[in-house]
Amino acid sequence: MATQFQLFKQKFFSSYFITQALGAFNDSTFKQALITLITYYSAGKIALEPQIMTNVAAGLFIVPFFLFSATAGQFAEKYEKSWLIRKIKLLEICIMLLAIAGIYFDNIYFLLLVLFLLGLQSTFFGPIKYSILPQHLKEEELVGGNGMVEMGTFIAILVGTIIGGALIGYNETGKIILSALIISVAIFGYLSSRRIPATPAVEPDLKINWNPVTQTWKTLKFTKKNRVVFLSILGISWFWFYGTVFLTQINTFAKVSLNGNAFTAILLLTAFSVGIGVGSALCEKLSGKRVELGLVPFGAIGMTWFALDLYFANPQVGFEGTLSPWQFLATDGAIRTLLDCTLVGVFAGFYIVPLYALVQERCERSYLSRVIAGNNIINSLFMVIAAIMSATLLMLGITVPELLFITGILNAIVAIYIFSLVPEFLMRFLVWILISTIYKVKAKGLENIPEEGPAVLVCNHVSYVDSLIIGGYIRRPVRFVMYYKIFQIPVLSFIFKTAKAIPIAGKTENQTLLNKSMYEIAEALDAGELVCIFPEGKLTSDGEMNEFKSGIEKIMEASPVPVVPMALQGLWHSLFSRKKVNKFTDRLKRLRTSVGLVVAKPIPPEAVSKEKLHQLVSELRDDQA
């Protein structure tokens, strides 16, 4: 946790964080003021029912993302980003002046136009928001940086939501304070943007395509270049579908289901936003500073569970919205409702932060802004669909609690579908649970593993889960070569197959499988992949290293690539080793075993021999420094 907060010592991150947080604050302040105005104070001023009009407002804010994200992505690639941010913040000042005029004349339709313009301004900031981070942060800082940005965004949304909803209800004085606040925040946001260091354009010679239709299509093609990135974008877009339903309906839910007034609605929004902030901030600690995809299924499970519980706790409707927050808290089930809202947010944070970090990590830098723009287009489409679905179901007689229940069920269905397409998410979830609950792993020397290109990782073989621990801590995907009987262990076999492990057998056991394995190893190395082997050929039976087989030398003859020696420490005393334990208390001691993973610098293929590697791995295993 301390490491990610140290990012604020960087001039870039502190100024960028403040700039984007103030923008999020203004967005949420104005939107919540308008939604509160529509929900509680619009009698006789609008043609549609308030619960329908709030969905119209949500749609108007989203439409610019769908129409102009492709153009915005091109701008983010072509121009220097700090200069572009300053221009966008100047536009925000102009929009806030229009907002003040709309508040003064109390014209909801004009304020809806302003909301559309605010969505347009956010559209052009969107591709910059995430594509600028990899240009300034190290790879190991991406998860922490994304977590802090998400936390800052939702704290800003939280504070803006409270202030916007509260001030709009305090008659003329509240409106004057609200007007002064939004223009002041816009000005401070511009001043903060002036401290953002120059960020070079990645495609300065890019020719802008002003046709939104053709460019949107081209931009969406960029998102499909990497299948995992594209499916991650679909996961992100589903998050915004889910969030749109919840955030749009929370005011009406508070009123008709909880009998809460506008301030009670703010209390629920506070719980939800605090939850997302906490979940986002916890991601780095839970993931060990890695892009931990295992958190995504964990987050999806919580998003469904607590959405369903929110319905079961409050299925009723028909109230008029008279209870203050204190009166609401005195009712039965109030604490359960607040916990549900908070935990929906916490698990949503677990879900979204790794997905954004994955897109940044696995996407080519030269077109990352356009991929983010494509992400925003798909996000906006999902959000528009969410608004249309919500409005349609409500007009058909579905109640707000039932709508939240339906969204929770849909979340489970969508999650299962995405995880079936990309089993890596579920595989990493199982690995993350194993590492987080049974072992305490301390890794050293991970920077010695090449960031790209082929290499063979060589490690001692201590337990049935050696490959899971190694794969869980190495950023790049690893193809493991493992004894075929371990490959066939139930549950673990799913993980190994998903990770494209290569089963192998001894020459006397299965010559055909051995030949096939050697061919797959050569094929993987030719494709530039990492391959990990355990040269002992079997698990240790006494805690000591076995003799290394000659397979590594044969691999080098076929594919001369760098070899990275590694060693696992402490696993002999763990739950999944072959060490025999008779006493139950001794078995309990094997839980939460402290384990080390030590990685040495690569050695060239011409220097490789099984004897030398055995010596290096043995020294690493015994190194307790």
Coordinates of C-alpha atoms in Angstrom, one line a residue:
M1 CA 0.0 0.0 0.0
A2 CA 2.8 2.4 0.9
T3 CA 4.4 2.0 -2.5
Q4 CA 1.4 3.2 -4.5
F5 CA 1.0 6.3 -2.4
Q6 CA 4.6 7.1 -3.1
L7 CA 3.6 7.8 -6.7
F8 CA 2.4 11.1 -5.5
K9 CA 6.0 12.2 -5.1
Q10 CA 6.2 12.2 -8.9
K11 CA 5.3 15.5 -10.4
F12 CA 3.5 13.8 -13.3
F13 CA 1.3 11.6 -11.1
S14 CA 0.4 14.2 -8.5
S15 CA -0.6 16.8 -11.0
Y16 CA -2.4 14.4 -13.3
F17 CA -4.2 12.7 -10.4
I18 CA -5.5 16.1 -9.2
T19 CA -6.5 17.2 -12.7
Q20 CA -8.5 14.1 -13.5
A21 CA -10.1 13.9 -9.9
L22 CA -11.3 17.5 -10.2
G23 CA -12.8 16.7 -13.6
A24 CA -14.6 13.7 -12.1
F25 CA -15.8 15.8 -9.2
N26 CA -17.3 18.4 -11.5
D27 CA -19.0 15.7 -13.7
S28 CA -20.6 14.0 -10.7
T29 CA -21.5 17.3 -8.9
F30 CA -23.4 18.5 -11.9
K31 CA -25.0 15.2 -12.9
Q32 CA -26.2 14.5 -9.3
A33 CA -27.5 18.0 -9.0
L34 CA -29.5 17.5 -12.2
I35 CA -30.7 14.0 -11.3
T36 CA -31.8 15.2 -7.8
L37 CA -33.6 18.1 -9.5
I38 CA -35.4 15.7 -11.8
T39 CA -36.2 13.1 -9.1
Y40 CA -37.4 15.4 -6.3
Y41 CA -38.0 18.9 -7.6
S42 CA -39.3 18.6 -11.2
A43 CA -43.0 18.4 -10.7
G44 CA -44.7 20.3 -13.6
K45 CA -41.4 21.1 -15.3
I46 CA -40.9 17.9 -17.4
A47 CA -43.1 15.8 -19.7
L48 CA -41.9 12.4 -18.6
E49 CA -41.9 10.6 -15.3
P50 CA -38.8 11.4 -13.2
Q51 CA -37.6 7.7 -13.2
I52 CA -37.7 7.7 -17.0
M53 CA -36.2 11.1 -17.3
T54 CA -33.2 10.1 -15.2
N55 CA -32.4 7.4 -17.8
V56 CA -32.7 10.0 -20.5
A57 CA -30.2 12.1 -18.7
A58 CA -27.8 9.2 -18.4
G59 CA -28.2 8.4 -22.1
L60 CA -27.4 12.1 -23.1
F61 CA -24.2 12.0 -21.1
I62 CA -23.1 8.8 -22.8
V63 CA -24.1 9.5 -26.4
P64 CA -20.9 11.6 -27.1
F65 CA -18.7 8.7 -26.1
F66 CA -20.3 6.6 -28.8
L67 CA -20.2 9.3 -31.5
F68 CA -16.9 11.0 -30.9
S69 CA -14.6 8.5 -29.1
A70 CA -12.9 7.5 -32.4
T71 CA -12.0 11.1 -33.1
A72 CA -10.8 11.6 -29.6
G73 CA -8.5 8.6 -29.8
Q74 CA -6.8 10.0 -32.9
F75 CA -6.3 13.3 -31.1
A76 CA -4.7 11.5 -28.1
E77 CA -2.2 9.7 -30.5
K78 CA -1.4 12.7 -32.7
Y79 CA -0.9 15.5 -30.2
E80 CA 1.2 16.0 -27.1
K81 CA -1.0 14.9 -24.2
S82 CA -0.4 17.6 -21.6
W83 CA -1.2 20.3 -24.2
L84 CA -4.4 18.5 -25.1
I85 CA -5.4 18.1 -21.5
R86 CA -5.1 21.9 -21.0
K87 CA -7.3 22.6 -24.0
I88 CA -9.9 20.1 -22.7
K89 CA -9.9 21.7 -19.2
L90 CA -10.5 25.2 -20.8
L91 CA -13.5 23.7 -22.6
E92 CA -14.7 22.5 -19.2
I93 CA -14.6 26.1 -17.9
C94 CA -16.8 27.2 -20.8
I95 CA -19.3 24.3 -20.2
M96 CA -19.5 25.2 -16.5
L97 CA -20.4 28.8 -17.4
L98 CA -23.3 27.4 -19.4
A99 CA -24.3 25.2 -16.5
I100 CA -24.5 28.3 -14.2
A101 CA -26.9 29.9 -16.7
G102 CA -29.1 26.8 -16.7
I103 CA -29.2 26.7 -12.9
Y104 CA -30.0 30.4 -12.8
F105 CA -33.0 30.1 -15.2
D106 CA -34.1 26.8 -13.7
N107 CA -34.4 25.2 -17.1
I108 CA -34.1 21.4 -17.0
Y109 CA -34.0 21.0 -20.7
F110 CA -31.1 23.5 -21.1
L111 CA -29.3 21.6 -18.3
L112 CA -29.7 18.4 -20.2
L113 CA -28.0 20.1 -23.2
V114 CA -25.2 21.1 -20.8
L115 CA -24.9 17.5 -19.6
F116 CA -24.5 16.4 -23.2
L117 CA -21.6 18.9 -23.6
L118 CA -20.1 17.7 -20.4
G119 CA -20.2 14.2 -21.9
L120 CA -18.5 15.5 -25.0
Q121 CA -15.7 17.0 -23.0
S122 CA -15.2 13.8 -21.0
T123 CA -15.1 11.9 -24.3
F124 CA -12.0 13.7 -25.4
F125 CA -10.4 13.3 -22.0
G126 CA -11.1 9.5 -21.9
P127 CA -8.5 8.1 -24.2
I128 CA -5.8 10.3 -22.5
K129 CA -6.8 9.2 -19.0
Y130 CA -5.5 5.7 -19.3
S131 CA -3.0 5.8 -22.2
I132 CA -0.9 8.5 -20.5
L133 CA -0.1 6.3 -17.5
P134 CA 2.2 3.7 -19.3
Q135 CA 4.2 6.7 -20.8
H136 CA 5.2 7.8 -17.3
L137 CA 4.9 4.8 -15.0
K138 CA 7.0 1.7 -14.8
E139 CA 5.3 -1.6 -15.6
E140 CA 5.3 -2.6 -11.9
E141 CA 3.6 0.7 -11.0
L142 CA 0.7 0.2 -13.4
V143 CA -1.6 -1.7 -11.0
G144 CA -0.9 0.7 -8.2
G145 CA -1.3 3.7 -10.5
N146 CA -4.6 2.5 -11.9
G147 CA -5.8 1.6 -8.5
M148 CA -5.0 5.1 -7.2
V149 CA -6.7 6.7 -10.3
E150 CA -9.8 4.6 -9.8
M151 CA -9.8 5.4 -6.1
G152 CA -9.4 9.1 -6.7
T153 CA -12.1 9.1 -9.4
F154 CA -14.6 7.5 -7.1
I155 CA -13.8 9.5 -4.1
A156 CA -14.3 12.6 -6.3
I157 CA -17.5 11.1 -7.5
L158 CA -18.5 10.4 -3.9
V159 CA -17.8 14.0 -2.7
G160 CA -19.4 15.5 -5.9
T161 CA -22.4 13.3 -5.5
I162 CA -22.9 14.4 -1.9
I163 CA -22.4 18.1 -2.6
G164 CA -24.3 18.2 -5.8
G165 CA -27.4 16.5 -4.4
A166 CA -27.3 18.5 -1.2
L167 CA -26.8 22.0 -2.6
I168 CA -29.5 21.8 -5.3
G169 CA -32.0 21.2 -2.5
Y170 CA -31.1 24.3 -0.5
N171 CA -33.2 26.7 -2.6
E172 CA -31.5 29.8 -4.1
T173 CA -28.6 29.9 -1.7
G174 CA -27.6 26.3 -2.5
K175 CA -27.8 27.1 -6.2
I176 CA -25.5 30.1 -5.8
I177 CA -22.9 28.0 -3.9
L178 CA -23.2 25.2 -6.4
S179 CA -22.6 27.6 -9.3
A180 CA -19.6 29.1 -7.6
L181 CA -18.2 25.7 -6.8
I182 CA -18.3 24.1 -10.2
I183 CA -16.7 27.1 -12.0
S184 CA -14.0 27.3 -9.3
V185 CA -13.2 23.5 -9.6
A186 CA -13.0 23.9 -13.4
I187 CA -10.5 26.7 -13.0
F188 CA -8.4 24.8 -10.4
G189 CA -8.4 21.8 -12.7
Y190 CA -7.0 23.9 -15.5
L191 CA -4.3 25.3 -13.3
S192 CA -3.3 21.8 -12.1
S193 CA -3.2 20.6 -15.7
R194 CA -0.4 23.1 -16.4
R195 CA 1.9 21.2 -14.1
I196 CA 1.6 17.9 -16.1
P197 CA 4.9 17.3 -17.8
A198 CA 5.1 17.1 -21.6
T199 CA 4.1 13.7 -22.9
P200 CA 5.3 13.1 -26.5
A201 CA 2.8 12.2 -29.1
V202 CA 3.1 8.5 -30.1
E203 CA 1.8 9.1 -33.7
P204 CA 2.5 12.8 -34.6
D205 CA 2.2 12.1 -38.3
L206 CA -1.3 10.6 -38.0
K207 CA -3.8 12.0 -40.4
I208 CA -7.1 12.7 -38.6
N209 CA -10.1 11.0 -40.2
W210 CA -13.0 13.3 -39.4
N211 CA -15.7 10.8 -40.6
P212 CA -17.0 9.5 -37.3
V213 CA -18.6 6.4 -38.9
T214 CA -15.6 5.1 -40.8
Q215 CA -13.2 6.1 -38.0
T216 CA -15.3 4.4 -35.4
W217 CA -15.1 1.2 -37.4
K218 CA -11.3 1.5 -37.8
T219 CA -10.9 2.2 -34.1
L220 CA -13.0 -0.9 -33.1
K221 CA -10.7 -2.9 -35.3
F222 CA -7.7 -1.9 -33.2
T223 CA -9.4 -3.3 -30.1
K224 CA -9.7 -6.7 -31.8
K225 CA -5.9 -7.1 -32.7
N226 CA -5.3 -8.8 -29.4
R227 CA -8.1 -11.3 -28.4
V228 CA -7.4 -11.1 -24.6
V229 CA -7.4 -7.3 -24.7
F230 CA -10.7 -7.2 -26.7
L231 CA -12.4 -9.6 -24.2
S232 CA -11.0 -7.5 -21.4
I233 CA -12.6 -4.4 -23.0
L234 CA -15.9 -6.3 -23.1
G235 CA -15.5 -7.0 -19.4
I236 CA -14.8 -3.3 -18.7
S237 CA -17.9 -2.4 -20.8
W238 CA -20.0 -4.8 -18.8
F239 CA -18.8 -3.0 -15.6
W240 CA -20.1 0.3 -17.0
F241 CA -23.4 -1.4 -18.0
Y242 CA -23.7 -2.7 -14.4
G243 CA -22.7 0.6 -12.9
T244 CA -25.0 2.6 -15.1
V245 CA -28.0 0.6 -13.9
F246 CA -27.0 1.0 -10.2
L247 CA -26.0 4.7 -10.2
T248 CA -29.0 5.7 -12.3
Q249 CA -31.6 3.9 -10.2
I250 CA -30.1 4.6 -6.8
N251 CA -32.1 7.8 -6.2
T252 CA -35.4 6.2 -7.2
F253 CA -34.5 3.0 -5.2
A254 CA -33.8 5.2 -2.1
K255 CA -37.2 7.0 -2.6
V256 CA -39.6 4.2 -3.5
S257 CA -38.0 1.2 -1.7
L258 CA -36.4 2.7 1.3
N259 CA -38.7 5.7 1.8
G260 CA -35.6 7.8 1.9
N261 CA -35.3 11.5 0.9
A262 CA -32.6 13.0 -1.3
F263 CA -30.0 12.9 1.5
T264 CA -30.7 9.2 2.1
A265 CA -30.0 8.6 -1.6
I266 CA -26.7 10.4 -1.1
L267 CA -25.9 8.1 1.8
L268 CA -26.3 5.0 -0.5
L269 CA -24.2 6.6 -3.3
T270 CA -21.6 7.3 -0.6
A271 CA -21.5 3.7 0.4
F272 CA -21.2 2.5 -3.2
S273 CA -18.5 5.0 -4.1
V274 CA -16.5 4.4 -0.9
G275 CA -16.6 0.7 -1.7
I276 CA -15.2 1.2 -5.2
G277 CA -12.5 3.4 -3.8
V278 CA -11.5 0.9 -1.2
G279 CA -11.6 -2.0 -3.6
S280 CA -9.5 -0.1 -6.1
A281 CA -6.9 0.8 -3.5
L282 CA -6.7 -2.8 -2.2
C283 CA -6.0 -4.2 -5.6
E284 CA -2.2 -3.6 -5.4
K285 CA -1.9 -5.2 -2.0
L286 CA -4.0 -8.2 -3.0
S287 CA -2.2 -8.6 -6.3
G288 CA 1.3 -8.2 -5.1
K289 CA 1.9 -5.3 -7.6
R290 CA 1.2 -7.6 -10.5
V291 CA -1.6 -7.5 -13.0
E292 CA -3.6 -10.2 -11.2
L293 CA -6.4 -11.5 -13.4
G294 CA -7.5 -13.7 -10.6
L295 CA -9.2 -10.7 -8.9
V296 CA -11.6 -10.3 -11.8
P297 CA -13.7 -13.5 -11.2
F298 CA -13.5 -12.7 -7.4
G299 CA -14.9 -9.3 -8.1
A300 CA -17.6 -10.6 -10.4
I301 CA -18.8 -13.1 -7.7
G302 CA -19.2 -10.3 -5.2
M303 CA -20.9 -8.0 -7.6
T304 CA -23.6 -10.7 -8.2
W305 CA -23.9 -11.9 -4.6
F306 CA -24.4 -8.5 -3.0
A307 CA -26.7 -7.2 -5.8
L308 CA -29.0 -10.1 -5.2
D309 CA -28.9 -9.6 -1.5
L310 CA -29.8 -5.9 -2.0
Y311 CA -33.0 -7.1 -3.7
F312 CA -33.9 -9.7 -1.0
A313 CA -33.3 -7.1 1.7
N314 CA -35.6 -4.5 0.0
P315 CA -38.1 -6.0 -2.4
Q316 CA -40.8 -3.5 -1.5
V317 CA -41.8 -0.3 -3.4
G318 CA -44.4 2.4 -3.1
F319 CA -42.9 4.8 -0.6
E320 CA -42.9 8.6 -1.0
G321 CA -39.3 9.3 0.2
T322 CA -39.8 11.0 3.6
L323 CA -37.0 9.5 5.8
S324 CA -33.8 11.4 6.5
P325 CA -30.6 9.4 6.7
W326 CA -30.8 9.1 10.5
Q327 CA -34.4 8.0 10.4
F328 CA -33.5 5.4 7.7
L329 CA -30.6 4.0 9.7
A330 CA -33.1 3.4 12.5
T331 CA -35.2 1.1 10.3
D332 CA -34.8 -2.7 10.2
G333 CA -32.4 -3.9 7.5
A334 CA -30.7 -0.5 7.0
I335 CA -27.2 -1.7 8.0
R336 CA -27.6 -4.7 5.7
T337 CA -28.6 -2.4 2.8
L338 CA -25.6 -0.1 3.4
L339 CA -23.2 -3.1 3.6
D340 CA -24.6 -4.5 0.3
C341 CA -24.1 -1.1 -1.4
T342 CA -20.5 -0.9 0.0
L343 CA -19.5 -4.4 -0.9
V344 CA -21.0 -4.2 -4.4
G345 CA -18.5 -1.3 -4.8
V346 CA -15.6 -3.1 -3.2
F347 CA -15.9 -6.1 -5.5
A348 CA -16.5 -3.8 -8.5
G349 CA -13.1 -2.3 -7.7
F350 CA -11.5 -5.7 -7.6
Y351 CA -13.1 -6.4 -10.9
I352 CA -12.3 -3.3 -12.9
V353 CA -8.7 -2.3 -11.9
P354 CA -7.0 -5.5 -13.2
L355 CA -8.9 -5.2 -16.5
Y356 CA -7.7 -1.7 -17.2
A357 CA -4.1 -2.6 -16.2
L358 CA -4.2 -5.7 -18.5
V359 CA -5.3 -3.6 -21.5
Q360 CA -2.4 -1.2 -20.8
E361 CA 0.1 -3.9 -20.3
R362 CA -0.7 -6.1 -23.3
C363 CA -1.6 -3.5 -25.9
E364 CA 1.0 -2.0 -28.3
R365 CA 1.9 1.5 -27.1
S366 CA 1.7 2.9 -30.7
Y367 CA -2.1 2.6 -30.8
L368 CA -3.0 2.3 -27.1
S369 CA -5.0 5.6 -27.1
R370 CA -7.1 4.4 -30.0
V371 CA -7.7 1.1 -28.2
I372 CA -8.8 3.1 -25.1
A373 CA -11.0 5.2 -27.5
G374 CA -12.5 1.9 -28.8
N375 CA -13.0 0.8 -25.3
N376 CA -14.9 4.0 -24.6
I377 CA -17.1 3.5 -27.7
I378 CA -18.0 0.0 -26.5
N379 CA -18.4 1.3 -23.0
S380 CA -20.8 3.9 -24.2
L381 CA -22.8 1.4 -26.2
F382 CA -23.2 -0.8 -23.2
M383 CA -24.2 2.2 -21.1
V384 CA -26.8 3.3 -23.6
I385 CA -28.2 -0.2 -23.8
A386 CA -28.3 -0.2 -19.9
A387 CA -30.2 3.1 -19.9
I388 CA -32.7 1.8 -22.6
M389 CA -33.1 -1.6 -20.9
S390 CA -33.8 0.1 -17.6
A391 CA -36.3 2.6 -19.0
T392 CA -38.1 -0.1 -21.0
L393 CA -38.4 -2.5 -18.1
L394 CA -39.6 0.2 -15.8
M395 CA -42.2 1.2 -18.3
L396 CA -43.3 -2.4 -18.5
G397 CA -44.0 -2.5 -14.8
I398 CA -40.7 -3.9 -13.4
T399 CA -39.9 -2.3 -10.1
V400 CA -36.5 -0.8 -9.3
P401 CA -35.5 -3.6 -6.8
E402 CA -36.5 -6.2 -9.5
L403 CA -34.3 -4.3 -12.0
L404 CA -31.3 -4.5 -9.6
F405 CA -32.0 -8.3 -9.2
I406 CA -32.1 -8.8 -13.0
T407 CA -28.8 -6.9 -13.3
G408 CA -27.2 -9.2 -10.7
I409 CA -28.3 -12.3 -12.6
L410 CA -27.1 -10.9 -15.9
N411 CA -23.8 -10.1 -14.3
A412 CA -23.4 -13.8 -13.4
I413 CA -24.3 -14.9 -16.9
V414 CA -22.0 -12.4 -18.6
A415 CA -19.1 -13.3 -16.2
I416 CA -19.5 -17.0 -16.9
Y417 CA -19.5 -16.3 -20.7
I418 CA -16.4 -14.2 -20.6
F419 CA -14.5 -16.6 -18.4
S420 CA -15.4 -19.5 -20.7
L421 CA -13.9 -17.5 -23.6
V422 CA -10.8 -16.6 -21.7
P423 CA -10.2 -19.5 -19.2
E424 CA -7.0 -17.6 -18.1
F425 CA -9.1 -15.5 -15.8
L426 CA -10.5 -18.5 -13.9
M427 CA -7.2 -20.2 -13.9
R428 CA -5.5 -17.1 -12.4
F429 CA -8.3 -17.0 -9.8
L430 CA -7.6 -20.5 -8.6
V431 CA -3.8 -19.8 -8.6
W432 CA -4.4 -16.5 -6.7
I433 CA -6.5 -18.3 -4.0
L434 CA -3.8 -20.9 -3.6
I435 CA -1.0 -18.4 -3.3
S436 CA -3.1 -16.0 -1.0
T437 CA -4.4 -18.7 1.4
I438 CA -1.8 -21.4 1.7
Y439 CA 1.5 -19.7 1.0
K440 CA 3.3 -16.5 1.8
V441 CA 5.6 -16.0 -1.2
K442 CA 8.5 -13.7 -1.3
A443 CA 10.0 -13.3 -4.8
K444 CA 13.4 -11.9 -5.6
G445 CA 15.1 -11.2 -9.0
L446 CA 12.0 -11.3 -11.2
E447 CA 13.5 -8.4 -13.2
N448 CA 16.0 -11.0 -14.5
I449 CA 13.3 -12.7 -16.6
P450 CA 13.4 -11.2 -20.2
E451 CA 10.4 -8.9 -20.9
E452 CA 10.2 -10.3 -24.4
G453 CA 11.6 -13.0 -26.6
P454 CA 12.2 -16.7 -26.0
A455 CA 13.9 -18.1 -22.9
V456 CA 14.0 -21.3 -20.8
L457 CA 13.4 -21.1 -17.1
V458 CA 15.0 -23.9 -15.1
C459 CA 13.9 -24.6 -11.5
N460 CA 14.1 -27.2 -8.8
H461 CA 11.0 -29.5 -8.3
V462 CA 9.7 -29.6 -4.8
S463 CA 5.9 -29.8 -4.8
Y464 CA 2.9 -30.5 -6.9
V465 CA 2.1 -26.8 -7.2
D466 CA 5.6 -25.5 -8.2
S467 CA 4.3 -24.3 -11.6
L468 CA 1.4 -22.5 -10.0
I469 CA 3.6 -20.4 -7.7
I470 CA 6.1 -19.6 -10.5
G471 CA 3.3 -18.8 -13.0
G472 CA 1.5 -16.7 -10.4
Y473 CA 4.5 -14.4 -10.0
I474 CA 5.9 -14.1 -13.5
R475 CA 4.3 -11.3 -15.5
R476 CA 4.6 -13.1 -18.8
P477 CA 2.6 -16.2 -19.7
V478 CA 4.8 -19.3 -19.1
R479 CA 4.6 -22.7 -20.9
F480 CA 5.4 -25.3 -18.2
V481 CA 6.9 -28.7 -19.1
M482 CA 5.7 -31.1 -16.4
Y483 CA 5.5 -34.8 -15.7
Y484 CA 2.3 -36.1 -17.4
K485 CA 0.9 -37.7 -14.1
I486 CA 1.1 -34.3 -12.4
F487 CA -0.5 -32.8 -15.5
Q488 CA -3.5 -35.2 -15.0
I489 CA -4.2 -34.3 -11.3
P490 CA -7.9 -33.3 -11.0
V491 CA -8.6 -29.5 -10.7
L492 CA -5.0 -28.8 -11.3
S493 CA -5.3 -30.3 -14.8
F494 CA -7.8 -27.5 -15.7
I495 CA -5.2 -24.9 -14.7
F496 CA -2.4 -26.7 -16.5
K497 CA -4.4 -27.1 -19.7
T498 CA -5.5 -23.5 -19.6
A499 CA -1.9 -22.4 -19.2
K500 CA -1.0 -24.5 -22.2
A501 CA 1.4 -26.7 -20.2
I502 CA 3.4 -29.3 -22.0
P503 CA 3.1 -32.9 -20.5
I504 CA 6.2 -35.0 -20.8
A505 CA 7.1 -38.6 -20.0
G506 CA 10.4 -40.5 -19.6
K507 CA 11.9 -42.3 -22.5
T508 CA 11.1 -45.7 -21.1
E509 CA 7.5 -44.7 -20.2
N510 CA 6.3 -43.1 -23.4
Q511 CA 8.7 -42.4 -26.2
T512 CA 5.9 -40.9 -28.4
L513 CA 4.8 -38.4 -25.7
L514 CA 8.5 -37.5 -25.1
N515 CA 9.0 -36.7 -28.8
K516 CA 5.8 -34.7 -29.0
S517 CA 6.8 -32.7 -25.9
M518 CA 10.3 -31.8 -27.4
Y519 CA 8.6 -30.7 -30.6
E520 CA 6.1 -28.5 -28.7
I521 CA 9.0 -27.0 -26.6
A522 CA 10.9 -26.1 -29.8
E523 CA 7.7 -24.7 -31.3
A524 CA 7.0 -22.5 -28.3
L525 CA 10.6 -21.1 -28.2
D526 CA 10.4 -20.4 -31.9
A527 CA 7.3 -18.4 -31.2
G528 CA 9.1 -16.2 -28.7
E529 CA 7.5 -17.8 -25.6
L530 CA 8.8 -18.5 -22.1
V531 CA 9.2 -22.2 -21.3
C532 CA 9.8 -23.5 -17.8
I533 CA 11.3 -27.0 -17.2
F534 CA 12.1 -29.0 -14.0
P535 CA 15.4 -30.8 -15.1
E536 CA 15.2 -33.2 -12.2
G537 CA 12.4 -35.0 -14.0
K538 CA 10.6 -35.8 -10.8
L539 CA 9.6 -34.4 -7.4
T540 CA 12.2 -34.6 -4.6
S541 CA 11.4 -37.4 -2.1
D542 CA 13.7 -36.1 0.7
G543 CA 13.9 -32.4 0.2
E544 CA 17.2 -32.6 -1.6
M545 CA 17.7 -31.8 -5.3
N546 CA 17.9 -34.8 -7.7
E547 CA 20.4 -35.0 -10.5
F548 CA 19.5 -32.9 -13.6
K549 CA 18.6 -34.8 -16.7
S550 CA 20.1 -34.1 -20.1
G551 CA 16.9 -32.8 -21.6
I552 CA 17.9 -29.2 -21.1
E553 CA 21.0 -29.8 -23.2
K554 CA 18.9 -31.3 -26.0
I555 CA 16.6 -28.3 -25.9
M556 CA 19.6 -26.0 -26.3
E557 CA 20.7 -28.0 -29.3
A558 CA 17.4 -27.6 -31.0
S559 CA 16.6 -24.0 -29.8
P560 CA 19.7 -22.1 -28.5
V561 CA 18.0 -19.4 -26.3
P562 CA 18.9 -17.8 -22.9
V563 CA 18.4 -19.9 -19.8
V564 CA 17.2 -18.4 -16.6
P565 CA 18.1 -20.4 -13.4
M566 CA 15.5 -20.2 -10.6
A567 CA 15.0 -21.8 -7.2
L568 CA 12.0 -22.4 -4.9
Q569 CA 12.8 -22.2 -1.2
G570 CA 10.8 -23.6 1.7
L571 CA 8.3 -25.6 -0.2
W572 CA 9.5 -29.0 1.2
H573 CA 7.8 -28.1 4.4
S574 CA 4.5 -27.1 2.7
L575 CA 1.2 -28.8 2.2
F576 CA 1.7 -30.1 -1.3
S577 CA 5.2 -31.6 -1.1
R578 CA 5.9 -35.3 -0.6
K579 CA 7.2 -34.8 2.9
K580 CA 5.3 -37.3 5.2
V581 CA 3.6 -35.8 8.2
N582 CA 1.7 -37.9 10.8
K583 CA 0.5 -35.5 13.4
F584 CA -2.6 -33.4 12.7
T585 CA -0.9 -30.4 14.4
D586 CA 2.1 -30.7 12.1
R587 CA -0.3 -30.7 9.1
L588 CA -1.8 -27.4 10.3
K589 CA 1.7 -25.9 10.5
R590 CA 2.1 -26.6 6.8
L591 CA -0.6 -24.0 6.1
R592 CA 0.7 -20.4 5.3
T593 CA 4.2 -21.7 4.7
S594 CA 6.8 -19.0 3.9
V595 CA 8.1 -19.7 0.4
G596 CA 10.9 -18.0 -1.6
L597 CA 11.2 -17.7 -5.4
V598 CA 14.7 -16.6 -6.4
V599 CA 15.7 -15.8 -10.0
A600 CA 19.2 -15.4 -11.3
K601 CA 20.4 -13.5 -14.4
P602 CA 20.1 -15.4 -17.8
I603 CA 23.1 -17.4 -19.1
P604 CA 23.8 -17.7 -22.8
P605 CA 22.9 -21.1 -24.5
E606 CA 26.5 -21.9 -25.3
A607 CA 27.4 -21.8 -21.6
V608 CA 24.6 -24.3 -20.6
S609 CA 25.3 -27.7 -19.1
K610 CA 23.2 -29.8 -16.8
E611 CA 26.0 -29.8 -14.2
K612 CA 26.4 -26.0 -14.2
L613 CA 22.7 -25.4 -14.0
H614 CA 22.4 -27.9 -11.1
Q615 CA 25.1 -25.9 -9.2
L616 CA 23.5 -22.5 -9.9
V617 CA 20.0 -23.7 -8.9
S618 CA 21.4 -25.4 -5.8
E619 CA 23.2 -22.1 -4.8
L620 CA 20.0 -20.1 -5.3
R621 CA 18.0 -22.6 -3.2
D622 CA 20.4 -22.3 -0.3
D623 CA 20.7 -18.5 -0.6
Q624 CA 18.7 -17.1 2.3
A625 CA 19.9 -13.4 1.9

